[in-house]
JSON list of C-alpha atoms in Angstrom, two decimals:
[
{"chain": "A", "resi": 1, "resn": "MET", "atom": "CA", "xyz": [55.14, 45.33, 8.24]},
{"chain": "A", "resi": 2, "resn": "SER", "atom": "CA", "xyz": [57.31, 44.52, 11.17]},
{"chain": "A", "resi": 3, "resn": "ASP", "atom": "CA", "xyz": [59.85, 42.67, 8.55]},
{"chain": "A", "resi": 4, "resn": "GLU", "atom": "CA", "xyz": [60.14, 45.45, 6.37]},
{"chain": "A", "resi": 5, "resn": "GLN", "atom": "CA", "xyz": [61.45, 49.22, 6.54]},
{"chain": "A", "resi": 6, "resn": "HIS", "atom": "CA", "xyz": [59.40, 51.89, 4.76]},
{"chain": "A", "resi": 7, "resn": "ASP", "atom": "CA", "xyz": [60.42, 55.28, 3.93]},
{"chain": "A", "resi": 8, "resn": "ILE", "atom": "CA", "xyz": [59.44, 58.12, 1.53]},
{"chain": "A", "resi": 9, "resn": "ASN", "atom": "CA", "xyz": [61.33, 56.78, -1.10]},
{"chain": "A", "resi": 10, "resn": "CYS", "atom": "CA", "xyz": [60.08, 53.17, -1.35]},
{"chain": "A", "resi": 11, "resn": "ASP", "atom": "CA", "xyz": [57.74, 52.05, -4.11]},
{"chain": "A", "resi": 12, "resn": "CYS", "atom": "CA", "xyz": [55.43, 49.73, -2.07]},
{"chain": "A", "resi": 13, "resn": "GLY", "atom": "CA", "xyz": [52.38, 52.19, -2.09]},
{"chain": "A", "resi": 14, "resn": "CYS", "atom": "CA", "xyz": [52.39, 52.91, 1.51]},
{"chain": "A", "resi": 15, "resn": "ASN", "atom": "CA", "xyz": [53.76, 56.75, 0.39]},
{"chain": "A", "resi": 16, "resn": "GLU", "atom": "CA", "xyz": [51.27, 57.33, -2.07]},
{"chain": "A", "resi": 17, "resn": "GLU", "atom": "CA", "xyz": [49.89, 61.08, -1.98]},
{"chain": "A", "resi": 18, "resn": "ASP", "atom": "CA", "xyz": [47.21, 59.94, 0.54]},
{"chain": "A", "resi": 19, "resn": "HIS", "atom": "CA", "xyz": [49.19, 57.82, 2.70]},
{"chain": "A", "resi": 20, "resn": "SER", "atom": "CA", "xyz": [52.24, 60.36, 2.88]},
{"chain": "A", "resi": 21, "resn": "THR", "atom": "CA", "xyz": [51.06, 62.55, 5.76]},
{"chain": "A", "resi": 22, "resn": "VAL", "atom": "CA", "xyz": [49.28, 61.84, 9.06]},
{"chain": "A", "resi": 23, "resn": "THR", "atom": "CA", "xyz": [47.38, 64.30, 11.22]},
{"chain": "A", "resi": 24, "resn": "LEU", "atom": "CA", "xyz": [48.59, 64.50, 14.76]},
{"chain": "A", "resi": 25, "resn": "THR", "atom": "CA", "xyz": [45.95, 66.03, 17.63]},
{"chain": "A", "resi": 26, "resn": "LEU", "atom": "CA", "xyz": [48.30, 66.99, 20.65]},
{"chain": "A", "resi": 27, "resn": "ASP", "atom": "CA", "xyz": [46.88, 67.22, 24.11]},
{"chain": "A", "resi": 28, "resn": "ASP", "atom": "CA", "xyz": [46.37, 70.90, 23.64]},
{"chain": "A", "resi": 29, "resn": "GLY", "atom": "CA", "xyz": [43.93, 70.34, 20.78]},
{"chain": "A", "resi": 30, "resn": "THR", "atom": "CA", "xyz": [46.21, 71.52, 18.31]},
{"chain": "A", "resi": 31, "resn": "GLU", "atom": "CA", "xyz": [46.73, 69.35, 15.08]},
{"chain": "A", "resi": 32, "resn": "ILE", "atom": "CA", "xyz": [49.75, 68.91, 13.15]},
{"chain": "A", "resi": 33, "resn": "GLU", "atom": "CA", "xyz": [50.31, 67.75, 9.70]},
{"chain": "A", "resi": 34, "resn": "CYS", "atom": "CA", "xyz": [53.45, 65.61, 9.29]},
{"chain": "A", "resi": 35, "resn": "LEU", "atom": "CA", "xyz": [55.19, 63.74, 6.74]},
{"chain": "A", "resi": 36, "resn": "VAL", "atom": "CA", "xyz": [55.68, 60.27, 7.33]},
{"chain": "A", "resi": 37, "resn": "LEU", "atom": "CA", "xyz": [59.35, 60.10, 7.01]},
{"chain": "A", "resi": 38, "resn": "THR", "atom": "CA", "xyz": [59.89, 56.20, 7.82]},
{"chain": "A", "resi": 39, "resn": "ILE", "atom": "CA", "xyz": [58.11, 53.34, 9.24]},
{"chain": "A", "resi": 40, "resn": "PHE", "atom": "CA", "xyz": [60.33, 50.89, 11.03]},
{"chain": "A", "resi": 41, "resn": "PRO", "atom": "CA", "xyz": [60.50, 47.78, 12.86]},
{"chain": "A", "resi": 42, "resn": "VAL", "atom": "CA", "xyz": [62.34, 47.69, 16.46]},
{"chain": "A", "resi": 43, "resn": "ASN", "atom": "CA", "xyz": [62.02, 44.34, 18.53]},
{"chain": "A", "resi": 44, "resn": "GLY", "atom": "CA", "xyz": [58.93, 43.43, 17.07]},
{"chain": "A", "resi": 45, "resn": "ASN", "atom": "CA", "xyz": [57.27, 46.08, 17.04]},
{"chain": "A", "resi": 46, "resn": "ASP", "atom": "CA", "xyz": [56.69, 48.69, 14.17]},
{"chain": "A", "resi": 47, "resn": "TYR", "atom": "CA", "xyz": [57.07, 52.59, 14.85]},
{"chain": "A", "resi": 48, "resn": "ILE", "atom": "CA", "xyz": [56.82, 55.53, 12.56]},
{"chain": "A", "resi": 49, "resn": "ALA", "atom": "CA", "xyz": [59.06, 58.78, 12.52]},
{"chain": "A", "resi": 50, "resn": "LEU", "atom": "CA", "xyz": [56.88, 61.96, 11.56]},
{"chain": "A", "resi": 51, "resn": "LEU", "atom": "CA", "xyz": [58.07, 65.26, 10.78]},
{"chain": "A", "resi": 52, "resn": "PRO", "atom": "CA", "xyz": [55.73, 68.69, 10.99]},
{"chain": "A", "resi": 53, "resn": "ILE", "atom": "CA", "xyz": [55.12, 69.62, 7.18]},
{"chain": "A", "resi": 54, "resn": "GLU", "atom": "CA", "xyz": [56.03, 73.14, 8.13]},
{"chain": "A", "resi": 55, "resn": "GLU", "atom": "CA", "xyz": [59.43, 72.31, 9.51]},
{"chain": "A", "resi": 56, "resn": "ALA", "atom": "CA", "xyz": [60.02, 69.89, 6.54]},
{"chain": "A", "resi": 57, "resn": "ASP", "atom": "CA", "xyz": [59.93, 73.21, 4.53]},
{"chain": "A", "resi": 58, "resn": "ASN", "atom": "CA", "xyz": [62.49, 74.81, 6.42]},
{"chain": "A", "resi": 59, "resn": "ASP", "atom": "CA", "xyz": [66.41, 73.64, 6.10]},
{"chain": "A", "resi": 60, "resn": "ASP", "atom": "CA", "xyz": [66.84, 73.65, 9.68]},
{"chain": "A", "resi": 61, "resn": "GLU", "atom": "CA", "xyz": [66.80, 70.28, 11.31]},
{"chain": "A", "resi": 62, "resn": "GLY", "atom": "CA", "xyz": [62.94, 69.96, 12.87]},
{"chain": "A", "resi": 63, "resn": "GLU", "atom": "CA", "xyz": [61.70, 67.90, 15.55]},
{"chain": "A", "resi": 64, "resn": "VAL", "atom": "CA", "xyz": [60.52, 64.42, 14.69]},
{"chain": "A", "resi": 65, "resn": "PHE", "atom": "CA", "xyz": [57.90, 62.35, 16.65]},
{"chain": "A", "resi": 66, "resn": "LEU", "atom": "CA", "xyz": [58.57, 58.83, 17.13]},
{"chain": "A", "resi": 67, "resn": "TYR", "atom": "CA", "xyz": [55.33, 56.60, 17.92]},
{"chain": "A", "resi": 68, "resn": "ARG", "atom": "CA", "xyz": [54.78, 53.07, 17.89]},
{"chain": "A", "resi": 69, "resn": "PHE", "atom": "CA", "xyz": [52.79, 52.32, 14.72]},
{"chain": "A", "resi": 70, "resn": "ASN", "atom": "CA", "xyz": [49.65, 49.77, 14.23]},
{"chain": "A", "resi": 71, "resn": "GLN", "atom": "CA", "xyz": [47.98, 49.32, 11.06]},
{"chain": "A", "resi": 72, "resn": "LEU", "atom": "CA", "xyz": [44.33, 48.59, 11.62]},
{"chain": "A", "resi": 73, "resn": "GLU", "atom": "CA", "xyz": [41.87, 47.52, 9.49]},
{"chain": "A", "resi": 74, "resn": "ASN", "atom": "CA", "xyz": [40.25, 49.50, 6.98]},
{"chain": "A", "resi": 75, "resn": "ASP", "atom": "CA", "xyz": [43.73, 51.20, 6.32]},
{"chain": "A", "resi": 76, "resn": "GLU", "atom": "CA", "xyz": [43.06, 52.87, 9.29]},
{"chain": "A", "resi": 77, "resn": "ILE", "atom": "CA", "xyz": [46.17, 53.61, 11.80]},
{"chain": "A", "resi": 78, "resn": "GLU", "atom": "CA", "xyz": [46.83, 53.57, 15.67]},
{"chain": "A", "resi": 79, "resn": "LEU", "atom": "CA", "xyz": [49.71, 55.47, 16.80]},
{"chain": "A", "resi": 80, "resn": "LEU", "atom": "CA", "xyz": [50.96, 54.87, 20.62]},
{"chain": "A", "resi": 81, "resn": "ASN", "atom": "CA", "xyz": [52.91, 57.09, 22.64]},
{"chain": "A", "resi": 82, "resn": "ILE", "atom": "CA", "xyz": [56.41, 55.17, 23.77]},
{"chain": "A", "resi": 83, "resn": "GLU", "atom": "CA", "xyz": [55.95, 55.15, 27.49]},
{"chain": "A", "resi": 84, "resn": "ASN", "atom": "CA", "xyz": [59.17, 53.35, 28.37]},
{"chain": "A", "resi": 85, "resn": "ASP", "atom": "CA", "xyz": [62.64, 55.10, 28.72]},
{"chain": "A", "resi": 86, "resn": "ASP", "atom": "CA", "xyz": [64.72, 51.76, 27.34]},
{"chain": "A", "resi": 87, "resn": "GLU", "atom": "CA", "xyz": [62.08, 51.41, 24.27]},
{"chain": "A", "resi": 88, "resn": "TYR", "atom": "CA", "xyz": [62.13, 54.98, 23.15]},
{"chain": "A", "resi": 89, "resn": "GLU", "atom": "CA", "xyz": [66.05, 54.65, 23.41]},
{"chain": "A", "resi": 90, "resn": "ALA", "atom": "CA", "xyz": [66.20, 51.42, 20.96]},
{"chain": "A", "resi": 91, "resn": "VAL", "atom": "CA", "xyz": [63.43, 53.26, 18.60]},
{"chain": "A", "resi": 92, "resn": "ALA", "atom": "CA", "xyz": [65.68, 56.55, 18.46]},
{"chain": "A", "resi": 93, "resn": "ASP", "atom": "CA", "xyz": [68.79, 54.54, 18.01]},
{"chain": "A", "resi": 94, "resn": "ALA", "atom": "CA", "xyz": [67.11, 52.66, 15.20]},
{"chain": "A", "resi": 95, "resn": "PHE", "atom": "CA", "xyz": [65.95, 56.01, 13.67]},
{"chain": "A", "resi": 96, "resn": "ASP", "atom": "CA", "xyz": [69.67, 57.52, 13.95]},
{"chain": "A", "resi": 97, "resn": "GLN", "atom": "CA", "xyz": [70.53, 54.30, 11.86]},
{"chain": "A", "resi": 98, "resn": "PHE", "atom": "CA", "xyz": [68.14, 55.02, 9.55]},
{"chain": "A", "resi": 99, "resn": "LEU", "atom": "CA", "xyz": [69.39, 58.51, 8.98]},
{"chain": "A", "resi": 100, "resn": "ASP", "atom": "CA", "xyz": [72.96, 57.28, 9.10]},
{"chain": "A", "resi": 101, "resn": "ASP", "atom": "CA", "xyz": [72.01, 54.72, 6.12]},
{"chain": "A", "resi": 102, "resn": "ALA", "atom": "CA", "xyz": [69.93, 57.32, 4.39]},
{"chain": "A", "resi": 103, "resn": "GLU", "atom": "CA", "xyz": [72.82, 59.49, 4.36]},
{"chain": "A", "resi": 104, "resn": "LEU", "atom": "CA", "xyz": [75.28, 56.85, 2.94]},
{"chain": "A", "resi": 105, "resn": "ASP", "atom": "CA", "xyz": [72.89, 55.94, 0.31]},
{"chain": "A", "resi": 106, "resn": "GLU", "atom": "CA", "xyz": [72.58, 59.50, -0.72]},
{"chain": "A", "resi": 107, "resn": "MET", "atom": "CA", "xyz": [76.48, 60.10, -0.69]},
{"chain": "A", "resi": 108, "resn": "ILE", "atom": "CA", "xyz": [77.28, 56.95, -2.80]},
{"chain": "A", "resi": 109, "resn": "GLY", "atom": "CA", "xyz": [74.53, 57.89, -5.13]},
{"chain": "A", "resi": 110, "resn": "GLU", "atom": "CA", "xyz": [76.16, 61.46, -5.75]},
{"chain": "A", "resi": 111, "resn": "ASP", "atom": "CA", "xyz": [79.57, 59.64, -6.36]},
{"chain": "A", "resi": 112, "resn": "GLU", "atom": "CA", "xyz": [77.95, 56.94, -9.01]},
{"chain": "A", "resi": 113, "resn": "GLU", "atom": "CA", "xyz": [76.59, 60.26, -10.88]},
{"chain": "A", "resi": 114, "resn": "GLU", "atom": "CA", "xyz": [79.97, 61.61, -11.02]}
]
């Protein structure tokens, strides 16, 4: 997956109903169901952007969780915390670029409809 970018609009099958959400278990044991916004590569590693479903239902901008992402056997996934500040900064910048590109695509799509 490291050469491809996946998001909620791609048609590769990664976002079918049973693959579009992830349940996070926080340190305090709280579970949060999150939408998979995108999976994207940075410096040879894959990362995932997750948005809590309860925040996705609001019009306000919600908190997005960024993790290193590994696809394991049997369709299992592994999410790893990003411990290094430089790595996190690079991942956050790449995700911001994804958002900018998505916004531009949306604007272009609206112009073509007119």
